[in-house]
Every structure is written in structure tokens, then in C-alpha cells.
């Protein structure tokens, strides 16, 4: 048996029950927004608190996941990928098979129901790669809500098919030209919109970041991934998996897989950040693995890539969905608790895994998810064939084929 | 008594409204900021709010965002902002200086270092846009120990039951945000400002100043009637954007840039006379 990270065995289970009433996970999380938005986040926290205990609310959510999203998603044993890695068995949690092609919809379905219950008529969202924007536009279309998606001007160029998809779905895609013209700037602009239109607007944040209660409620909506995976593992392996692997940008797919297993001490967990050109180059999006200092951005305290003067640094990743300088506060806490190990995969490693999974299993993974595949294959090689690893295949890669072709000098 | 408190007290005794311009430190460069600060005092400023530039100013509108970008292009740091205050203080001991900004640069400098440096530089107050009272504990205590005022915002969306927790942490003056939105947006709802200020008066004896959406003499006079003072930011930063980025400017250029503040001074000084008729 490979020696997995043992330090987590000592973790006091109570420390895993966060956040507290003010949204803190240890020293992380909290509410750091302008006064204009305080009432809105407090109202959301109160309503979510009530609905958390409302069986009808969750019944409606479950029903939507089953009939609209197509859940449960399969847990698939990847035989040829396992053989190529040469070690532990690799299972894929197929979030790529969800409606809209990624895990993002688990969250937007839930938040759209919240918006409806709160009587909001207007939805806003930020997006990087466009997956969360598409998932938000999708639920807005279904509920007949007005939808505005903020997207960095550079990302709009990089992700043209998703921009058109959102427009087809009736959303207004707003180009953001400030700052680095990527995801973090789109989030700034969404916050400005929210402050301006706070009376009728619901802000669907796409990841487990932002002011409390977002990190908690997005996690709760994504936990369906881990609950299913736990049940499917027991069914297919006859026991719990030995390790879980998921990519981490903001970290919503990872927390969704990890959270229902946190108190299972025998299950090791690996969050794989975007190593970009390599941690040593500084050109990456891996605040946890690079050990960035704690800072405050977009409503919460977390590990954050800022320079010595406290300005937020530009990040780099081949995958737009991981290209974010911060990370969800619960991940920051799980790192400090040593319950989850955070590592990085470089652009090159992710691209290699992208091709391997495509060729060996006939599954084209999102570049984001390819980071998880890359690390899981390394990990598997260090483990024995009677051990099992679950990889969260958080999204499908169709959106990325132009990016990959361009990198490899292929003209489509 | 803090410098801000005594300025406010003297102003109240003289029926004078406080005039508080905001500018981004280092926009277009450090030397010009200092020259502008002295010029603003000549035009009638009582307190100067000096913006600490931050890469992600999510409560600010496009005008101030661009000012912040101009400053960051020059590499302005929080330490340099504090140095500006120290240099200003060597000449001017009467005007209060409030630092306004976002938490992260302060978080990275470290609370103790920040408060010590701010105190040594002669900073009178600190307003951190994304730091509500509930999260402010440690920094707040350090600032108060060093006799630096901690200024907080009240917004049109602030619930009445929350106001007490804000005023309990607030000193110097209470900053009322006149509109739902970001800095520089257009002010539309005069009636709700009137109502909300009246309610705040019942809850606090702190001086109340109004900001966001005040862009000229007319809006300064309108808002000045309701409060103890007004803050003008975007309208000034828009003028600063017209200045070239050389370090030395003709007195006439500086005066033209700050003319909006002179006009506001004149307009709010007329309020008391008007009320007498």
C-alpha cells in the first residue's frame, strides 16, 4: 500500500463542519463587501438558512437534477487509462455528461431556485471559460429570467463558441475591458452591477468563493457529486475509494466531490491547481500549492496571488476555467488542516492527459479536468492495483478543441 | 480630540459645511498628488480623502477605476501613499487626511506595520470599503489605539437595526452613500436621501457627510443642505485625467483641475445664507 497523506487522520472532525454563522472556515471566508451589498448577502444567508431545512425546496432541486440535468452521472471504470498509468484503478465521475457539459449546472439549478423563491427577476453571473455563463443562461432561459453575463474581453475572444451559446440562450454577454480583462475583472463588474441593481437582481456566483453564504451554498449544491460517488463506489468497489482527485480553480467541483468524504479518514484527497508554465516561473494559477499569502478579494479571505504591495497578480493557465488568482476559502482551510493535499499540474501535463484520455477512453475532457487526470495518473502509478482512485471529470472538452489545435499549430 | 473631530466641531460652530474631495494617490504621479492636495486646501477642502490604488476596485465606477489604473501603471504602493501624507503634513498641519481603499494592500503590509506607518505619516482616518464592522475588529482596535479615526459607510440598503453596530465602530464622520451603485453614478432619489439622513440623525451624533453621485456645485448644494458635508470624487478624478503625467504643473492647470471643488465650496457656503431668507 502506498503511504497516503496520513496527517489528516488527526484532524478533529468538528473542524470540518464549517462555516460558522458568519461564514468563517478557520481564519478564511467571511463577508468582505461594500456596505451597499451587506443587506443583500445577509438576506440571502437568512433565506438559504430557512430553505436548507425545507424538504420541498430540496425535492424540487433533486427533481430538476434528475429530469433536466440527467443525474445521477455515472461512475465509470477507465480500464485502458488504468493500464496506461500502471497502478491503482482509475474511475471517472462523469460530470461531463450533465446537461450543458459540466458540473456548473448543479449549482446554477440550485441558485436559480433560490432566485425564484426570493422573487428576483434578473440574473447576473460572471464567467471565465464560459461554462458557468452557459449554465446560468440555461437556467435563466428555463425560468424566463432576464440574464446578464459578465465576461472579460480577452476571454470573449478565447471562448467564442460559448459566447454565441449564451446569446442563443437569450443572455446578454457584457464585455469587461477593465484590469486584466479576465475572470477576476468580470467578477468585479458583476459586483458593481449587483450594487447598482440590488433590489431586483440575483447574483449567481459560479464557484465556492465570494462573501458568505456563497461558499457554503455553492458547496451544498455541488455535494451531489460526492454523495453519488460515495454510493457508486460502495456499489462498484465494495468499499470507499482510496483517493479522490479533482481540479481546483475556485474549487467548486473539488469541494463537491470531497465534502461528503471529509470524515472518512481512509480516503485521501488531492486538489490539483493550474501549474501553468510551472510554479517556479510565477506564471500559474496555483495559490494553494505555491503557498501564496492570505489576502482578501471578492468578498472572502483566502490564499491569494498578490504581489508584495498587495495588488492582485495576473495568472496564467491553459484552461480559462482555472485562471483565477484566489481559491474558495474552504479549500484554504482544508489545506491548513492538511485534510486535502494541494498539488499542481502544468499546462503541458494537462495537455498530455487531455490526449491520453481522449485516445484511450474515447472521452474528450475539459482542459480544467485534464489537470486532475494528469495528477491521478501519476498518483496511480505510485499505488497498487487493488487500490481505487476517483477522478472528478468535471467537464467535457468540446469547448477546448480550438485552444488545443491552436497550441499545437493545427489550423481547423 | 482628533483632527477630524475638531475640524467638524469648528465647522459646525461656524455653520460651515465640510468639503471633502477624493483623489487617487499617485494619479497621475506622486508629486502631482501632493501639489493637488495643497491646491485642494486652497480651494476650500476641509478633509482630503486619499484613495489607495488597488487592482480590483469593485465598489468604484469607471472614472475612479481609470484613475487607479493610471496610478498603478506608475507602480504606486501603499507605502508611497503613506509617504505622500507625510510630505503633505510637513507643510499642512490643519487639513485632515483620510485614507480610503480596499483591504488587501493593508492585509499584505500587515495591520501593525500599516497602523504604525499611518500614524507616523499623520493620517487622521481610515475608510476601508470592503471591511465591514463585523470583520474589522483587530485593525479597528489598532487604529483607535493610535488615535486614527475609523470611518464607515451607511448605504440606502443598510437595515435600520444594523446602523447601531456601524456607528458604534465609527468615529470622525459617518459616510452616507447616497445611491445604490458605484462611485460616480448619477444621483436620482433625493427624497430617500432626505428620509435616511433624518433617520440617521436620530441614531447618531456623529457628523454625517454624503458621497457618491455629487458631481458639481448644484448637487453639492442640494446634498449639503441635508448633511454636515459632501464628498466629491469622480468629478475631480475626471478632471485629473486631463492633466498630463509630468511631475510639475503650472498653478493655472492645477487650479483649473480643482475648479469643481472651488465651485462646490462657493455653493455650500451659500446654503446657510439661503436658509436665512
XYZ file of C-alpha atoms in Angstrom:
689
model
C 0.000 0.000 0.000
C 1.233 3.429 -0.836
C 1.589 5.747 2.084
C -1.046 8.399 1.528
C -1.017 11.648 3.425
C -1.550 10.429 6.984
C -1.625 13.742 8.769
C -5.327 14.125 8.102
C -6.144 11.222 10.385
C -5.517 13.564 13.295
C -7.987 16.162 12.039
C -10.680 16.909 14.575
C -13.920 16.117 12.733
C -15.643 19.174 14.238
C -13.232 21.449 12.376
C -14.659 20.085 9.120
C -18.191 21.294 9.846
C -17.711 24.894 8.703
C -18.522 27.544 8.080
C -19.586 29.261 11.299
C -22.609 31.580 11.299
C -20.506 34.448 9.922
C -19.138 32.311 7.114
C -15.691 31.575 8.510
C -13.707 28.449 7.767
C -10.997 28.916 10.393
C -9.411 32.268 9.513
C -10.782 32.198 5.948
C -14.072 33.161 4.301
C -16.217 35.829 5.944
C -18.020 38.772 4.401
C -15.809 41.463 2.825
C -18.033 43.556 0.589
C -19.113 47.175 0.369
C -21.927 48.326 2.629
C -24.417 48.522 -0.253
C -24.243 44.727 -0.670
C -24.325 43.750 3.002
C -28.113 43.681 3.219
C -28.280 41.522 0.082
C -25.842 38.888 1.337
C -27.486 38.872 4.751
C -30.890 38.363 3.155
C -29.510 35.533 1.041
C -27.928 33.907 4.102
C -31.204 34.091 6.017
C -33.298 32.702 3.174
C -30.818 29.950 2.445
C -30.750 29.024 6.118
C -34.527 28.581 6.039
C -34.578 26.716 2.734
C -31.758 24.396 3.840
C -34.292 22.765 6.119
C -37.145 22.883 3.594
C -37.862 19.433 2.160
C -39.930 20.830 -0.712
C -37.052 23.016 -1.835
C -34.652 20.058 -1.994
C -37.279 17.845 -3.614
C -37.642 20.406 -6.402
C -33.856 20.616 -6.729
C -33.476 16.820 -6.875
C -36.241 16.534 -9.412
C -34.584 19.131 -11.662
C -31.259 17.338 -11.374
C -32.856 14.062 -12.380
C -35.131 15.176 -15.208
C -33.369 18.268 -16.552
C -29.668 17.665 -15.846
C -29.780 13.892 -16.278
C -28.369 12.860 -12.900
C -27.051 10.673 -11.442
C -23.906 10.916 -13.533
C -22.115 7.583 -13.997
C -19.003 6.440 -12.162
C -17.020 4.824 -14.949
C -14.072 2.434 -14.581
C -11.468 3.592 -17.097
C -9.745 0.319 -17.889
C -7.328 1.417 -20.602
C -6.386 4.607 -18.738
C -5.703 2.439 -15.679
C -3.471 0.148 -17.714
C -1.581 3.124 -19.126
C -0.982 4.571 -15.648
C 0.073 1.167 -14.300
C -1.158 1.006 -10.723
C -4.366 1.855 -8.894
C -7.695 1.580 -10.699
C -8.967 4.846 -12.136
C -12.668 5.687 -12.026
C -14.157 8.772 -13.660
C -17.071 10.634 -12.124
C -18.753 11.715 -15.342
C -19.862 15.302 -14.678
C -19.083 15.913 -18.351
C -22.303 14.067 -19.157
C -24.507 16.606 -17.382
C -26.739 18.877 -19.420
C -24.530 21.813 -20.589
C -21.473 19.595 -20.281
C -20.043 20.302 -16.847
C -20.672 20.295 -13.097
C -21.540 24.008 -13.178
C -25.228 23.316 -13.758
C -25.621 21.576 -10.368
C -25.060 24.981 -8.797
C -26.976 27.188 -11.228
C -30.071 24.986 -10.918
C -29.960 25.429 -7.141
C -29.285 29.166 -7.189
C -31.978 29.768 -9.814
C -34.460 28.117 -7.458
C -33.244 30.473 -4.723
C -33.670 33.473 -7.030
C -37.184 32.364 -7.826
C -38.071 31.943 -4.149
C -36.673 35.415 -3.448
C -38.803 36.936 -6.190
C -35.827 38.231 -8.191
C -36.453 38.818 -11.894
C -32.959 39.487 -13.101
C -29.940 37.145 -13.028
C -26.307 38.187 -13.311
C -23.251 35.956 -13.455
C -19.522 36.137 -14.161
C -17.738 33.672 -16.367
C -14.211 32.793 -17.432
C -14.292 29.887 -19.859
C -17.989 30.455 -20.415
C -19.192 27.220 -18.776
C -20.753 28.938 -15.781
C -22.148 31.633 -18.073
C -23.769 28.980 -20.250
C -25.113 27.147 -17.200
C -26.545 30.417 -15.838
C -28.058 31.425 -19.184
C -29.568 27.948 -19.418
C -31.427 28.085 -16.119
C -32.444 31.699 -16.770
C -33.957 30.665 -20.103
C -35.810 27.834 -18.450
C -37.282 30.087 -15.754
C -37.885 33.050 -18.055
C -35.499 35.347 -16.145
C -33.510 38.209 -17.645
C -29.818 37.228 -17.696
C -26.605 39.272 -17.990
C -23.250 37.511 -18.061
C -20.029 39.443 -17.395
C -17.013 38.139 -19.249
C -13.504 39.532 -19.689
C -12.855 40.952 -23.149
C -9.888 38.619 -23.614
C -11.948 35.571 -22.618
C -14.683 36.570 -25.071
C -12.125 36.207 -27.855
C -10.740 32.922 -26.449
C -14.155 31.311 -25.927
C -16.191 32.492 -28.903
C -18.421 29.361 -29.190
C -19.613 29.709 -25.586
C -20.329 33.410 -26.130
C -22.599 32.519 -29.031
C -24.191 29.748 -26.969
C -25.103 32.231 -24.229
C -26.562 34.609 -26.788
C -28.649 31.806 -28.289
C -29.965 31.180 -24.790
C -31.157 34.779 -24.623
C -28.447 36.133 -22.334
C -26.770 39.486 -22.714
C -22.986 38.956 -22.666
C -21.254 42.050 -21.290
C -17.636 42.546 -22.323
C -15.387 43.665 -19.446
C -12.455 45.836 -20.503
C -11.044 46.792 -17.107
C -7.980 45.349 -15.373
C -6.625 42.130 -16.854
C -9.847 41.611 -18.850
C -10.342 38.072 -17.485
C -12.403 36.256 -14.865
C -11.474 38.353 -11.806
C -12.397 41.551 -13.634
C -15.686 40.012 -14.767
C -16.404 39.306 -11.094
C -15.609 42.927 -10.154
C -18.035 44.123 -12.803
C -20.748 41.710 -11.668
C -20.343 43.040 -8.103
C -20.763 46.596 -9.441
C -23.908 45.595 -11.302
C -25.258 43.903 -8.192
C -24.654 47.019 -6.046
C -26.498 49.084 -8.640
C -29.465 46.743 -9.219
C -29.597 45.055 -5.855
C -33.391 45.316 -5.493
C -34.385 43.028 -8.369
C -31.146 41.168 -9.120
C -29.808 37.786 -8.040
C -26.056 37.231 -8.499
C -25.249 33.586 -9.328
C -21.619 33.137 -8.298
C -20.098 30.207 -10.154
C -17.713 28.848 -7.581
C -17.212 28.293 -3.848
C -15.849 31.818 -3.362
C -17.369 35.229 -2.704
C -18.928 36.530 0.508
C -20.792 34.195 2.867
C -23.151 32.412 2.199
C -21.894 31.705 -1.347
C -19.017 29.335 -0.470
C -21.431 27.297 1.654
C -24.434 27.220 -0.650
C -22.444 26.524 -3.820
C -20.734 23.689 -1.953
C -24.057 22.301 -0.798
C -25.378 22.294 -4.367
C -22.206 20.617 -5.680
C -22.150 17.959 -2.942
C -24.449 15.832 -5.075
C -21.253 14.814 -6.906
C -19.635 13.354 -3.806
C -22.819 11.774 -2.423
C -23.366 9.897 -5.675
C -19.695 8.965 -5.973
C -19.699 7.599 -2.436
C -22.706 5.397 -3.097
C -21.418 4.294 -6.508
C -18.002 3.451 -5.038
C -19.551 1.238 -2.371
C -21.604 -0.441 -5.084
C -18.848 -0.905 -7.664
C -15.716 -1.306 -5.495
C -17.415 -2.752 -2.456
C -15.732 -0.099 -0.313
C -14.732 3.538 -0.244
C -12.107 4.711 -2.738
C -8.541 5.193 -1.503
C -8.139 8.589 -3.116
C -10.132 11.372 -4.761
C -8.654 13.738 -7.326
C -10.225 16.920 -8.670
C -9.020 20.128 -10.303
C -9.198 23.366 -8.321
C -9.699 26.841 -9.750
C -12.214 28.404 -7.391
C -12.767 24.809 -6.361
C -16.474 24.021 -6.687
C -16.205 20.655 -8.427
C -13.495 19.582 -5.991
C -15.389 20.571 -2.859
C -18.489 18.887 -4.293
C -16.620 15.596 -4.624
C -14.557 15.892 -1.426
C -17.036 17.173 1.093
C -19.196 14.049 1.583
C -15.953 12.081 2.196
C -14.186 14.535 4.538
C -14.842 12.483 7.649
C -13.848 9.199 6.002
C -10.310 9.073 7.296
C -9.154 6.383 4.908
C -9.928 8.478 1.854
C -7.025 10.687 0.697
C -7.817 13.762 -1.347
C -5.873 15.735 -3.915
C -6.829 19.142 -5.260
C -4.969 19.864 -8.483
C -4.327 23.503 -9.295
C -3.225 25.046 -12.572
C 0.575 24.962 -12.623
C 0.677 26.962 -15.876
C 4.266 27.210 -17.076
C 5.461 25.775 -13.752
C 5.242 27.075 -10.170
C 8.869 28.208 -10.314
C 8.107 30.599 -13.213
C 5.456 32.504 -11.258
C 3.170 32.087 -14.286
C 0.461 29.894 -12.854
C -2.872 29.985 -11.039
C -1.979 27.872 -8.017
C -2.221 29.979 -4.840
C -2.507 26.923 -2.555
C 0.370 24.849 -3.894
C 2.565 27.918 -4.324
C 1.846 28.931 -0.718
C 0.603 32.434 -1.574
C -0.120 34.585 1.485
C -3.651 35.053 2.767
C -5.450 38.062 1.350
C -8.909 39.448 0.698
C -10.633 39.595 -2.682
C -14.208 39.279 -3.929
C -15.773 39.083 -0.518
C -13.645 36.496 1.270
C -10.262 35.902 2.886
C -8.254 33.105 1.318
C -4.901 32.160 -0.187
C -4.465 34.770 -2.873
C -1.875 35.572 -5.509
C -0.932 39.166 -4.765
C 2.399 40.970 -5.098
C 4.360 42.471 -2.191
C 2.305 45.688 -2.471
C -0.966 43.760 -2.199
C -2.041 44.113 -5.838
C -3.679 41.052 -7.345
C -1.347 39.324 -9.783
C -2.131 38.207 -13.278
C -2.458 34.473 -13.502
C -1.724 32.030 -16.264
C -3.295 28.734 -17.218
C -4.028 26.993 -20.485
C -7.537 26.497 -19.129
C -9.619 29.656 -18.730
C -11.720 27.991 -16.025
C -8.754 27.685 -13.650
C -7.314 31.112 -14.461
C -8.176 32.802 -11.146
C -5.815 34.279 -8.504
C -7.779 33.092 -5.467
C -9.457 29.908 -4.305
C -12.530 29.052 -2.244
C -11.985 29.674 1.498
C -12.928 26.122 2.492
C -10.026 24.817 0.398
C -7.698 27.256 2.171
C -8.877 25.814 5.480
C -8.631 22.186 4.304
C -5.049 22.895 3.238
C -4.164 24.269 6.677
C -5.870 21.285 8.323
C -3.868 19.041 5.972
C -7.075 17.168 5.200
C -6.578 17.700 1.466
C -3.251 17.763 -0.372
C -2.976 20.535 -2.942
C -0.684 19.993 -5.885
C -0.297 21.499 -9.348
C -0.242 20.159 -12.891
C 1.380 22.240 -15.618
C -0.165 23.219 -18.945
C 1.985 20.589 -20.664
C 0.944 17.822 -18.263
C -2.711 18.742 -18.656
C -2.450 18.716 -22.442
C -0.813 15.306 -22.378
C -3.579 13.939 -20.148
C -6.175 15.529 -22.445
C -4.826 13.491 -25.363
C -4.369 10.294 -23.349
C -7.914 10.186 -22.047
C -9.289 11.043 -25.478
C -7.314 8.305 -27.233
C -7.591 5.618 -24.566
C -11.196 6.001 -23.461
C -12.933 7.984 -26.198
C -13.712 10.757 -23.725
C -12.598 14.312 -24.538
C -12.101 16.031 -21.171
C -12.210 19.752 -20.465
C -8.722 21.222 -20.070
C -9.645 22.013 -16.464
C -10.461 18.369 -15.717
C -7.349 17.272 -17.626
C -5.290 18.693 -14.747
C -6.971 16.196 -12.413
C -6.423 13.341 -14.869
C -2.712 14.239 -15.153
C -2.141 14.098 -11.406
C -4.288 10.990 -10.906
C -2.204 9.058 -13.419
C 0.995 9.958 -11.536
C -0.642 9.053 -8.254
C -1.993 5.751 -9.607
C 1.480 4.711 -10.719
C 2.646 5.010 -7.109
C -0.240 2.851 -5.805
C -1.137 -0.809 -6.070
C -3.697 -2.370 -8.450
C -6.051 -3.246 -5.583
C -6.476 0.429 -4.743
C -9.023 2.757 -6.313
C -8.952 6.411 -7.312
C -11.984 8.511 -8.247
C -11.235 11.397 -10.624
C -13.805 14.139 -10.986
C -14.212 14.563 -14.734
C -15.805 17.932 -14.188
C -16.495 18.875 -17.797
C -16.325 17.883 -21.431
C -13.629 19.214 -23.716
C -15.515 20.158 -26.858
C -15.182 23.809 -25.858
C -11.399 23.417 -25.794
C -10.633 21.802 -29.122
C -9.871 25.131 -30.812
C -7.484 26.058 -27.981
C -5.686 22.717 -28.202
C -5.476 22.872 -32.007
C -4.050 26.382 -31.851
C -1.392 25.410 -29.289
C -0.370 22.519 -31.494
C -0.256 24.672 -34.613
C -3.183 22.998 -36.303
C -5.489 25.110 -38.471
C -9.077 23.888 -38.299
C -9.902 65.338 20.156
C -8.873 64.024 16.753
C -8.080 66.430 13.947
C -11.226 65.348 12.101
C -13.410 65.814 15.177
C -12.085 69.303 15.860
C -12.434 70.321 12.203
C -16.031 69.095 12.271
C -16.718 70.855 15.559
C -15.313 74.160 14.387
C -17.200 73.880 11.112
C -20.467 73.199 12.931
C -19.870 76.190 15.201
C -19.314 78.384 12.154
C -22.246 76.934 10.188
C -19.775 75.750 7.631
C -20.323 72.544 5.646
C -17.393 70.165 5.341
C -15.993 69.840 1.849
C -14.170 66.577 1.248
C -12.541 65.933 -2.120
C -11.352 62.437 -3.051
C -8.442 61.726 -5.341
C -6.429 58.619 -6.141
C -2.902 58.749 -4.706
C -0.331 58.586 -7.477
C -2.723 59.664 -10.241
C -1.056 60.774 -12.446
C 2.046 60.585 -10.197
C 3.125 61.107 -6.576
C 4.433 64.672 -6.925
C 1.277 65.852 -8.663
C -0.898 64.288 -5.986
C 0.875 66.323 -3.302
C 0.568 69.511 -5.360
C -3.131 68.788 -5.910
C -3.687 68.225 -2.195
C -2.286 71.657 -1.329
C -4.314 73.155 -4.137
C -7.495 71.493 -2.868
C -6.918 73.073 0.527
C -6.650 76.482 -1.146
C -9.950 75.817 -2.881
C -11.654 75.166 0.428
C -11.221 71.478 1.274
C -11.511 70.640 4.985
C -10.627 66.958 4.732
C -8.921 65.121 1.871
C -9.762 61.526 1.098
C -6.756 59.930 -0.487
C -7.504 56.754 -2.419
C -5.111 53.830 -2.018
C -4.929 52.329 -5.510
C -5.968 48.663 -5.740
C -6.021 46.407 -8.777
C -9.620 45.283 -8.188
C -11.724 48.272 -7.077
C -15.100 46.535 -7.170
C -17.053 49.365 -5.493
C -15.821 52.020 -7.908
C -17.234 53.225 -11.190
C -15.261 53.645 -14.434
C -13.841 57.131 -13.712
C -12.112 56.117 -10.477
C -11.134 52.742 -11.956
C -9.222 54.576 -14.654
C -7.595 56.839 -12.059
C -6.498 53.738 -10.158
C -5.107 52.190 -13.335
C -3.140 55.373 -14.112
C -1.659 55.247 -10.628
C -0.830 51.543 -10.745
C 0.855 51.976 -14.126
C 3.346 54.088 -12.184
C 3.709 51.298 -9.642
C 2.252 53.256 -6.713
C 2.433 51.272 -3.456
C 0.678 51.682 -0.120
C 3.993 52.765 1.426
C 4.283 55.526 -1.176
C 0.740 56.650 -0.353
C 1.801 56.964 3.288
C 4.898 58.880 2.187
C 2.654 61.326 0.317
C 0.757 62.013 3.528
C 3.998 62.538 5.474
C 5.243 65.020 2.868
C 1.909 66.849 2.828
C 1.982 67.054 6.632
C 5.334 68.832 6.642
C 3.575 71.840 5.132
C -0.049 71.458 6.244
C -0.970 70.584 9.825
C -4.557 71.787 9.648
C -6.225 69.672 6.973
C -7.321 66.164 7.836
C -6.294 63.283 5.578
C -8.355 60.111 5.351
C -7.069 57.052 3.507
C -9.755 55.254 1.536
C -9.249 51.933 -0.164
C -9.602 48.167 -0.130
C -8.297 45.753 2.458
C -5.801 43.603 0.565
C -2.842 46.027 0.353
C -3.199 46.620 4.119
C -3.558 42.893 4.781
C -0.324 42.245 2.883
C 1.591 45.079 4.606
C 0.357 43.722 7.959
C -2.025 45.539 10.286
C 0.601 46.630 12.817
C 3.041 47.946 10.250
C 0.246 49.767 8.450
C -1.114 51.427 11.567
C 2.355 52.447 12.805
C 3.316 53.880 9.430
C -0.023 55.647 9.032
C 0.266 57.135 12.493
C 3.805 58.362 11.857
C 2.792 59.825 8.496
C -0.006 61.874 10.062
C -3.030 60.006 8.723
C -6.228 61.058 10.525
C -8.724 58.463 9.416
C -9.070 55.209 7.508
C -12.033 54.021 5.464
C -11.807 50.523 4.020
C -14.589 49.917 1.560
C -14.648 46.121 1.757
C -14.154 45.825 5.519
C -17.488 45.865 7.355
C -17.522 46.361 11.144
C -18.061 42.633 11.758
C -14.638 41.822 10.234
C -12.839 44.975 11.358
C -12.056 44.024 14.984
C -8.283 43.705 15.110
C -7.450 46.502 12.666
C -10.081 48.730 14.212
C -8.600 48.327 17.699
C -5.088 49.115 16.483
C -6.282 52.233 14.650
C -8.173 53.509 17.670
C -5.204 52.857 19.968
C -3.220 55.099 17.662
C -5.925 57.774 17.609
C -6.762 57.265 13.971
C -10.459 57.611 13.181
C -12.270 54.633 11.698
C -14.830 55.745 9.168
C -17.617 53.517 7.939
C -20.261 53.741 5.257
C -24.014 53.610 5.580
C -25.885 52.800 2.362
C -29.508 53.202 1.292
C -29.770 49.419 1.680
C -28.423 49.378 5.251
C -31.056 47.966 7.584
C -32.027 50.179 10.480
C -31.118 47.557 13.084
C -27.604 47.442 11.633
C -26.911 51.167 11.926
C -26.138 50.943 15.647
C -23.373 48.402 15.068
C -21.867 50.680 12.421
C -21.997 53.857 14.475
C -20.508 52.011 17.442
C -17.386 51.350 15.364
C -17.373 54.654 13.510
C -15.510 57.805 14.517
C -14.653 61.074 12.787
C -17.653 61.174 10.488
C -20.255 58.806 9.116
C -20.148 58.457 5.329
C -23.626 58.174 3.831
C -23.659 56.590 0.375
C -26.343 58.500 -1.495
C -27.256 55.849 -4.030
C -27.365 52.158 -4.842
C -24.416 51.673 -7.125
C -20.772 52.514 -7.540
C -18.833 55.767 -7.236
C -19.648 58.312 -9.928
C -23.148 57.057 -10.719
C -25.992 59.526 -11.246
C -27.969 60.552 -8.194
C -31.684 60.040 -8.692
C -33.510 59.626 -5.432
C -33.299 62.846 -3.418
C -36.337 62.019 -1.283
C -34.882 58.778 0.057
C -31.616 60.528 0.960
C -33.614 63.110 2.923
C -35.528 60.410 4.797
C -32.498 58.274 5.513
C -30.372 61.149 6.790
C -33.208 62.173 9.084
C -33.346 58.629 10.490
C -29.570 58.533 10.922
C -29.687 61.797 12.870
C -31.849 60.071 15.438
C -29.344 57.239 15.770
C -26.038 59.078 15.946
C -24.467 62.368 16.908
C -21.538 61.817 14.522
C -21.184 64.337 11.708
C -22.792 62.888 8.580
C -21.303 63.515 5.162
C -22.739 62.418 1.834
C -20.814 60.889 -1.028
C -21.290 59.006 -4.351
C -23.094 60.929 -7.092
C -22.125 64.513 -6.149
C -20.549 65.951 -9.245
C -20.913 69.747 -9.319
C -21.871 72.871 -7.399
C -25.593 72.255 -7.771
C -25.565 68.667 -6.450
C -23.132 69.712 -3.697
C -25.563 72.402 -2.557
C -28.526 70.030 -2.733
C -26.815 67.341 -0.658
C -25.044 69.846 1.575
C -28.417 71.045 2.820
C -29.130 67.588 4.208
C -25.810 66.810 5.814
C -22.745 68.168 7.554
C -20.629 67.893 4.464
C -20.185 66.462 0.995
C -17.615 64.269 -0.712
C -16.673 64.816 -4.339
C -14.633 62.083 -6.015
C -15.329 61.075 -9.584
C -15.943 64.648 -10.775
C -12.476 65.620 -9.532
C -10.762 62.455 -10.794
C -12.292 63.134 -14.206
C -10.503 66.494 -14.242
C -7.241 64.970 -13.012
C -7.435 62.640 -16.014
C -6.983 65.715 -18.242
C -3.644 66.588 -16.618
C -0.504 65.387 -18.328
C 1.616 62.957 -16.343
C 4.631 65.295 -15.927
C 5.595 65.933 -12.303
C 5.396 69.731 -12.395
C 2.259 71.586 -13.382
C 1.507 75.284 -13.825
C -0.510 76.767 -10.986
C -3.201 77.633 -13.516
C -3.506 73.987 -14.630
C -3.867 72.797 -11.045
C -6.448 75.482 -10.358
C -8.430 74.527 -13.434
C -8.323 70.878 -12.340
C -9.670 71.636 -8.886
C -12.183 74.263 -10.033
C -15.035 71.844 -9.330
C -14.049 71.895 -5.662
C -13.878 75.708 -5.582
C -17.336 75.867 -7.139
C -18.676 73.379 -4.608
C -17.185 75.415 -1.774
C -18.911 78.513 -3.000
C -22.213 76.675 -3.428
C -22.239 75.052 0.005
C -21.151 78.292 1.694
C -24.275 79.910 0.253
C -26.560 77.290 1.834
C -26.674 78.888 5.267
C -27.338 82.331 3.793
C -30.144 80.921 1.647
C -31.712 79.288 4.652
C -31.821 82.677 6.414
C -34.046 84.273 3.820
